[in-house]
Amino acid sequence: MQSQATDTEIIELISRDREAGFRMLTRTYGERLYGHIRRITVVHADAEDALQETMLRVFRHLGSLRRGEALAPWLYRIATREALRQRRRGITISIDDCAISDARGPVADEYFDFSDLEAVLLQQAIHLLPPRQQAVFNLRYYDEFDYDTIGTIVGSSAAAAKVNYHLAKQKITAYMTSRL
Amino acid sequence: MTPYQLPERPRRTPYRTPDGFMADMEERIIARATAPRRSGRLRLVLRATAVAATLAAAVTIAVSYMHSSEPQVAETDYIAAFDRLSDSDRAYLVDTYQDDIFLTSYQSSAL
């Protein structure tokens, strides 16, 4: 997890030199945000577009940052929204619409490693979950956020995030057990 | 059957990126983010134009209905309806139609 001190450094640098601060922010969070977006969009080109839109949006709102503010929830909220928006261009789906499940599993593109069967199956299992459960599971399992932060990112309570994570984990375990 | 256990670290994914992707992305983002944007005044003019274009479109529809079907709706009803929209709905209309070449062309020729 990004420490509060580093976030403070970034925000202070932004207040002195907007571009230098933004570069520091991009270097600190860019790769993690890409990973988060890619787990939602699956395809590299879509993740690239969504990351670019995310960072542009971030840049335009740098002035609203306050000293002591945690950057990760804010950045991930924007990234999640942009990733879902990018994915919606192909299929109708919303993080708020838990009834709709995206059955699109990992698809072949140049930047997809099919040799790791377990990792591929795990992504397929995750993509069978409702969107909110997908987001919560990814944020907990891969990004290791606490439930309060996850709730802030996906717009729910911490308790709801916890329930969603455990439901997601149960479904994934059942899927993986039946296939491995 | 033994239940599957989610792997602990490293938590692998099958997703890969091209070499140098993040460095390249950083430069592209900086270039786009620091490129000069439209001035605030120009954006305001564009938004106002878009609102006018939306109204013009509403009037056009109203006129075509007046000649083609019942019940007829007065032009003022459309304007009043637009006035009753919330700020966010108006902003949505503006965002949606401000770059619509047909609506803005109509508005320009109508003025």
Tab-separated table of C-alpha atoms in Angstrom:
chain	number	residue	atom	x	y	z
A	1	MET	CA	0.000	0.000	0.000
A	2	GLN	CA	1.078	3.537	-0.676
A	3	SER	CA	2.102	5.227	2.582
A	4	GLN	CA	0.418	8.432	3.660
A	5	ALA	CA	3.855	10.141	3.766
A	6	THR	CA	4.434	9.451	0.084
A	7	ASP	CA	0.982	10.752	-0.776
A	8	THR	CA	1.850	13.875	1.189
A	9	GLU	CA	5.081	14.222	-0.780
A	10	ILE	CA	3.190	13.932	-4.043
A	11	ILE	CA	0.567	16.483	-3.019
A	12	GLU	CA	3.226	18.907	-1.794
A	13	LEU	CA	5.174	18.576	-5.023
A	14	ILE	CA	1.983	19.129	-7.018
A	15	SER	CA	1.354	22.339	-5.089
A	16	ARG	CA	4.870	23.592	-5.978
A	17	ASP	CA	5.260	22.129	-9.500
A	18	ARG	CA	2.108	20.679	-11.001
A	19	GLU	CA	3.826	18.729	-13.796
A	20	ALA	CA	6.604	17.312	-11.625
A	21	GLY	CA	4.063	16.283	-9.003
A	22	PHE	CA	1.887	14.658	-11.630
A	23	ARG	CA	4.881	12.733	-12.960
A	24	MET	CA	5.613	11.479	-9.450
A	25	LEU	CA	1.990	10.458	-9.034
A	26	THR	CA	2.008	8.638	-12.379
A	27	ARG	CA	5.221	6.778	-11.497
A	28	THR	CA	3.917	5.835	-8.075
A	29	TYR	CA	0.421	4.732	-9.056
A	30	GLY	CA	0.439	4.238	-12.834
A	31	GLU	CA	1.325	0.576	-12.904
A	32	ARG	CA	-1.081	-0.360	-10.101
A	33	LEU	CA	-3.896	1.568	-11.732
A	34	TYR	CA	-3.144	-0.117	-15.050
A	35	GLY	CA	-3.335	-3.519	-13.342
A	36	HIS	CA	-6.668	-2.634	-11.747
A	37	ILE	CA	-8.109	-1.327	-15.010
A	38	ARG	CA	-6.804	-4.274	-17.004
A	39	ARG	CA	-8.497	-6.744	-14.672
A	40	ILE	CA	-11.776	-5.017	-15.545
A	41	THR	CA	-11.309	-4.391	-19.259
A	42	VAL	CA	-9.264	-7.568	-19.943
A	43	VAL	CA	-7.973	-6.305	-23.303
A	44	HIS	CA	-4.719	-4.321	-23.224
A	45	ALA	CA	-5.826	-1.671	-25.743
A	46	ASP	CA	-8.967	-0.943	-23.696
A	47	ALA	CA	-6.921	-0.714	-20.503
A	48	GLU	CA	-4.532	1.683	-22.218
A	49	ASP	CA	-7.390	3.993	-23.250
A	50	ALA	CA	-9.028	3.844	-19.825
A	51	LEU	CA	-5.746	4.549	-18.027
A	52	GLN	CA	-5.088	7.532	-20.258
A	53	GLU	CA	-8.560	8.936	-19.594
A	54	THR	CA	-8.127	8.279	-15.874
A	55	MET	CA	-4.847	10.151	-15.683
A	56	LEU	CA	-6.152	13.068	-17.730
A	57	ARG	CA	-9.109	13.363	-15.394
A	58	VAL	CA	-6.740	13.198	-12.434
A	59	PHE	CA	-4.538	15.909	-13.913
A	60	ARG	CA	-7.499	18.235	-14.399
A	61	HIS	CA	-8.535	17.852	-10.777
A	62	LEU	CA	-5.127	18.059	-9.113
A	63	GLY	CA	-6.071	21.450	-7.716
A	64	SER	CA	-8.774	19.895	-5.552
A	65	LEU	CA	-6.280	17.744	-3.613
A	66	ARG	CA	-5.806	18.638	0.028
A	67	ARG	CA	-2.729	17.996	2.157
A	68	GLY	CA	-3.060	14.770	4.128
A	69	GLU	CA	-5.582	13.312	1.697
A	70	ALA	CA	-5.138	9.629	0.772
A	71	LEU	CA	-4.670	9.432	-2.983
A	72	ALA	CA	-5.405	5.761	-3.578
A	73	PRO	CA	-9.192	5.791	-2.957
A	74	TRP	CA	-9.615	8.842	-5.169
A	75	LEU	CA	-7.438	7.449	-7.972
A	76	TYR	CA	-9.005	3.994	-7.880
A	77	ARG	CA	-12.518	5.460	-7.890
A	78	ILE	CA	-11.759	7.351	-11.082
A	79	ALA	CA	-9.945	4.376	-12.598
A	80	THR	CA	-12.827	1.998	-11.793
A	81	ARG	CA	-15.324	4.371	-13.402
A	82	GLU	CA	-13.210	4.805	-16.527
A	83	ALA	CA	-12.555	1.072	-16.828
A	84	LEU	CA	-16.257	0.272	-16.569
A	85	ARG	CA	-17.052	3.040	-19.051
A	86	GLN	CA	-14.531	1.541	-21.457
A	87	ARG	CA	-16.011	-1.922	-21.009
A	88	ARG	CA	-19.561	-0.605	-21.441
A	89	ARG	CA	-18.698	0.395	-24.990
A	90	GLY	CA	-18.867	-3.287	-25.854
A	91	ILE	CA	-21.518	-4.556	-23.456
A	92	THR	CA	-24.152	-3.031	-21.199
A	93	ILE	CA	-22.917	-3.358	-17.651
A	94	SER	CA	-22.802	-1.267	-14.498
A	95	ILE	CA	-21.075	-1.603	-11.169
A	96	ASP	CA	-24.409	-0.763	-9.548
A	97	ASP	CA	-26.287	-3.443	-11.425
A	98	CYS	CA	-25.372	-6.604	-9.583
A	99	ALA	CA	-28.041	-8.599	-11.396
A	100	ILE	CA	-26.188	-8.421	-14.681
A	101	SER	CA	-23.197	-10.679	-15.001
A	102	ASP	CA	-20.518	-10.262	-17.610
A	103	ALA	CA	-19.788	-13.659	-19.015
A	104	ARG	CA	-16.928	-12.409	-21.165
A	105	GLY	CA	-13.907	-14.304	-19.986
A	106	PRO	CA	-10.299	-13.540	-20.792
A	107	VAL	CA	-9.938	-13.053	-24.517
A	108	ALA	CA	-6.921	-13.596	-26.649
A	109	ASP	CA	-4.763	-10.605	-27.286
A	110	GLU	CA	-1.086	-10.204	-27.797
A	111	TYR	CA	-0.461	-9.365	-24.170
A	112	PHE	CA	-2.127	-12.317	-22.531
A	113	ASP	CA	-0.162	-15.255	-21.137
A	114	PHE	CA	-2.135	-18.454	-21.664
A	115	SER	CA	0.662	-20.655	-20.319
A	116	ASP	CA	-0.352	-20.059	-16.688
A	117	LEU	CA	-3.541	-22.129	-16.632
A	118	GLU	CA	-4.397	-21.401	-12.995
A	119	ALA	CA	-4.110	-17.636	-13.498
A	120	VAL	CA	-6.234	-17.825	-16.667
A	121	LEU	CA	-8.952	-19.868	-14.955
A	122	LEU	CA	-8.920	-17.504	-11.983
A	123	GLN	CA	-9.552	-14.553	-14.289
A	124	GLN	CA	-12.384	-16.472	-15.958
A	125	ALA	CA	-13.918	-17.154	-12.550
A	126	ILE	CA	-13.619	-13.474	-11.590
A	127	HIS	CA	-15.257	-12.374	-14.841
A	128	LEU	CA	-18.289	-14.544	-14.148
A	129	LEU	CA	-19.006	-12.492	-11.006
A	130	PRO	CA	-21.410	-9.537	-10.935
A	131	PRO	CA	-19.522	-6.265	-11.562
A	132	ARG	CA	-19.534	-5.023	-7.974
A	133	GLN	CA	-18.271	-8.351	-6.650
A	134	GLN	CA	-15.581	-8.360	-9.331
A	135	ALA	CA	-14.413	-4.888	-8.328
A	136	VAL	CA	-14.471	-5.685	-4.610
A	137	PHE	CA	-12.659	-8.986	-5.073
A	138	ASN	CA	-9.923	-7.424	-7.227
A	139	LEU	CA	-9.433	-4.505	-4.851
A	140	ARG	CA	-9.113	-6.841	-1.864
A	141	TYR	CA	-7.223	-9.759	-3.363
A	142	TYR	CA	-4.839	-8.025	-5.767
A	143	ASP	CA	-4.580	-4.481	-4.399
A	144	GLU	CA	-4.982	-5.509	-0.737
A	145	PHE	CA	-7.108	-2.552	0.301
A	146	ASP	CA	-8.993	-2.656	3.588
A	147	TYR	CA	-12.795	-2.817	3.441
A	148	ASP	CA	-13.252	0.844	4.383
A	149	THR	CA	-11.158	1.926	1.404
A	150	ILE	CA	-12.881	-0.560	-0.892
A	151	GLY	CA	-16.259	0.780	0.239
A	152	THR	CA	-15.106	4.310	-0.586
A	153	ILE	CA	-13.938	3.237	-4.035
A	154	VAL	CA	-17.037	1.292	-5.070
A	155	GLY	CA	-19.525	3.498	-3.242
A	156	SER	CA	-20.761	1.093	-0.578
A	157	SER	CA	-20.302	0.511	3.140
A	158	ALA	CA	-17.307	-1.419	4.449
A	159	ALA	CA	-19.676	-4.146	5.663
A	160	ALA	CA	-21.226	-4.500	2.212
A	161	ALA	CA	-17.743	-4.671	0.683
A	162	LYS	CA	-16.822	-7.447	3.122
A	163	VAL	CA	-19.955	-9.444	2.288
A	164	ASN	CA	-19.327	-9.000	-1.443
A	165	TYR	CA	-15.738	-10.177	-1.076
A	166	HIS	CA	-16.729	-13.330	0.762
A	167	LEU	CA	-19.500	-14.113	-1.713
A	168	ALA	CA	-17.041	-13.612	-4.556
A	169	LYS	CA	-14.463	-15.831	-2.882
A	170	GLN	CA	-17.016	-18.625	-2.392
A	171	LYS	CA	-18.052	-18.534	-6.043
A	172	ILE	CA	-14.455	-18.453	-7.251
A	173	THR	CA	-13.488	-21.360	-4.995
A	174	ALA	CA	-16.402	-23.432	-6.312
A	175	TYR	CA	-15.523	-22.610	-9.928
A	176	MET	CA	-11.830	-23.372	-9.512
A	177	THR	CA	-12.447	-26.579	-7.521
A	178	SER	CA	-14.628	-27.932	-10.319
A	179	ARG	CA	-12.029	-27.181	-12.986
A	180	LEU	CA	-8.633	-27.959	-11.506
B	1	MET	CA	-12.501	-33.216	-3.584
B	2	THR	CA	-10.181	-30.696	-1.901
B	3	PRO	CA	-11.539	-27.152	-2.121
B	4	TYR	CA	-9.394	-24.777	-4.135
B	5	GLN	CA	-7.247	-22.365	-2.131
B	6	LEU	CA	-6.597	-18.904	-3.530
B	7	PRO	CA	-2.827	-18.505	-3.989
B	8	GLU	CA	-0.961	-16.252	-1.606
B	9	ARG	CA	1.742	-13.903	-2.925
B	10	PRO	CA	2.707	-13.598	-5.673
B	11	ARG	CA	-0.851	-13.121	-6.882
B	12	ARG	CA	-0.400	-13.806	-10.556
B	13	THR	CA	-2.468	-12.622	-13.478
B	14	PRO	CA	-2.092	-13.615	-17.133
B	15	TYR	CA	-2.012	-9.963	-18.226
B	16	ARG	CA	1.178	-8.670	-19.804
B	17	THR	CA	2.193	-5.265	-21.181
B	18	PRO	CA	4.471	-4.233	-24.046
B	19	ASP	CA	8.070	-3.360	-23.112
B	20	GLY	CA	8.413	0.220	-21.923
B	21	PHE	CA	4.648	0.646	-21.829
B	22	MET	CA	4.446	2.649	-18.603
B	23	ALA	CA	7.277	5.049	-19.519
B	24	ASP	CA	5.686	5.647	-22.921
B	25	MET	CA	2.257	6.063	-21.347
B	26	GLU	CA	3.612	8.617	-18.874
B	27	GLU	CA	4.976	10.772	-21.708
B	28	ARG	CA	1.729	10.536	-23.679
B	29	ILE	CA	-0.333	11.462	-20.640
B	30	ILE	CA	1.900	14.427	-19.810
B	31	ALA	CA	1.782	15.609	-23.430
B	32	ARG	CA	-2.018	15.406	-23.552
B	33	ALA	CA	-2.556	16.787	-20.064
B	34	THR	CA	-0.331	19.811	-20.570
B	35	ALA	CA	-1.549	20.588	-24.101
B	36	PRO	CA	-3.359	23.951	-24.241
B	37	ARG	CA	-7.066	23.559	-23.609
B	38	ARG	CA	-9.908	25.677	-24.914
B	39	SER	CA	-10.257	28.842	-22.903
B	40	GLY	CA	-13.022	29.106	-20.324
B	41	ARG	CA	-14.762	31.770	-22.382
B	42	LEU	CA	-14.720	29.612	-25.500
B	43	ARG	CA	-16.098	26.661	-23.530
B	44	LEU	CA	-18.869	28.885	-22.217
B	45	VAL	CA	-19.739	30.019	-25.722
B	46	LEU	CA	-19.752	26.410	-26.928
B	47	ARG	CA	-22.021	25.383	-24.090
B	48	ALA	CA	-24.394	28.246	-24.759
B	49	THR	CA	-24.385	27.311	-28.441
B	50	ALA	CA	-25.140	23.726	-27.571
B	51	VAL	CA	-28.076	24.741	-25.375
B	52	ALA	CA	-29.392	26.958	-28.154
B	53	ALA	CA	-28.934	24.108	-30.612
B	54	THR	CA	-30.858	21.771	-28.332
B	55	LEU	CA	-33.677	24.276	-28.103
B	56	ALA	CA	-33.621	24.738	-31.867
B	57	ALA	CA	-33.871	20.974	-32.298
B	58	ALA	CA	-36.802	20.885	-29.876
B	59	VAL	CA	-38.534	23.655	-31.830
B	60	THR	CA	-37.903	21.837	-35.116
B	61	ILE	CA	-39.484	18.695	-33.734
B	62	ALA	CA	-42.381	20.726	-32.385
B	63	VAL	CA	-42.966	22.383	-35.763
B	64	SER	CA	-42.825	19.084	-37.620
B	65	TYR	CA	-45.355	17.590	-35.210
B	66	MET	CA	-47.624	20.598	-35.605
B	67	HIS	CA	-47.893	19.754	-39.279
B	68	SER	CA	-48.049	16.031	-38.963
B	69	SER	CA	-49.852	14.825	-35.879
B	70	GLU	CA	-52.145	15.555	-32.969
B	71	PRO	CA	-51.958	16.612	-30.208
B	72	GLN	CA	-49.934	19.660	-31.076
B	73	VAL	CA	-47.337	20.946	-28.655
B	74	ALA	CA	-46.461	24.606	-28.488
B	75	GLU	CA	-42.871	25.717	-28.895
B	76	THR	CA	-43.062	27.388	-25.506
B	77	ASP	CA	-43.838	24.017	-23.941
B	78	TYR	CA	-40.456	22.709	-25.067
B	79	ILE	CA	-38.695	25.766	-23.771
B	80	ALA	CA	-40.596	25.496	-20.509
B	81	ALA	CA	-39.734	21.803	-20.322
B	82	PHE	CA	-36.068	22.609	-20.780
B	83	ASP	CA	-36.326	25.234	-18.057
B	84	ARG	CA	-37.754	22.643	-15.695
B	85	LEU	CA	-34.769	20.308	-16.136
B	86	SER	CA	-32.303	20.003	-13.306
B	87	ASP	CA	-28.836	21.502	-13.659
B	88	SER	CA	-27.354	18.044	-14.128
B	89	ASP	CA	-29.860	17.180	-16.890
B	90	ARG	CA	-29.117	20.434	-18.659
B	91	ALA	CA	-25.401	19.762	-18.290
B	92	TYR	CA	-25.985	16.308	-19.748
B	93	LEU	CA	-27.775	17.760	-22.775
B	94	VAL	CA	-24.993	20.266	-23.231
B	95	ASP	CA	-22.287	17.608	-22.966
B	96	THR	CA	-24.160	15.307	-25.311
B	97	TYR	CA	-25.069	17.768	-28.029
B	98	GLN	CA	-22.421	20.485	-27.965
B	99	ASP	CA	-20.318	18.674	-30.555
B	100	ASP	CA	-23.255	17.518	-32.666
B	101	ILE	CA	-22.460	18.912	-36.088
B	102	PHE	CA	-26.081	18.723	-37.296
B	103	LEU	CA	-27.563	20.527	-34.336
B	104	THR	CA	-24.872	23.199	-34.219
B	105	SER	CA	-25.139	23.682	-38.018
B	106	TYR	CA	-28.879	24.099	-37.701
B	107	GLN	CA	-28.422	26.558	-34.884
B	108	SER	CA	-25.840	28.567	-36.858
B	109	SER	CA	-28.033	28.763	-39.942
B	110	ALA	CA	-31.089	29.597	-37.868
B	111	LEU	CA	-29.431	32.635	-36.305
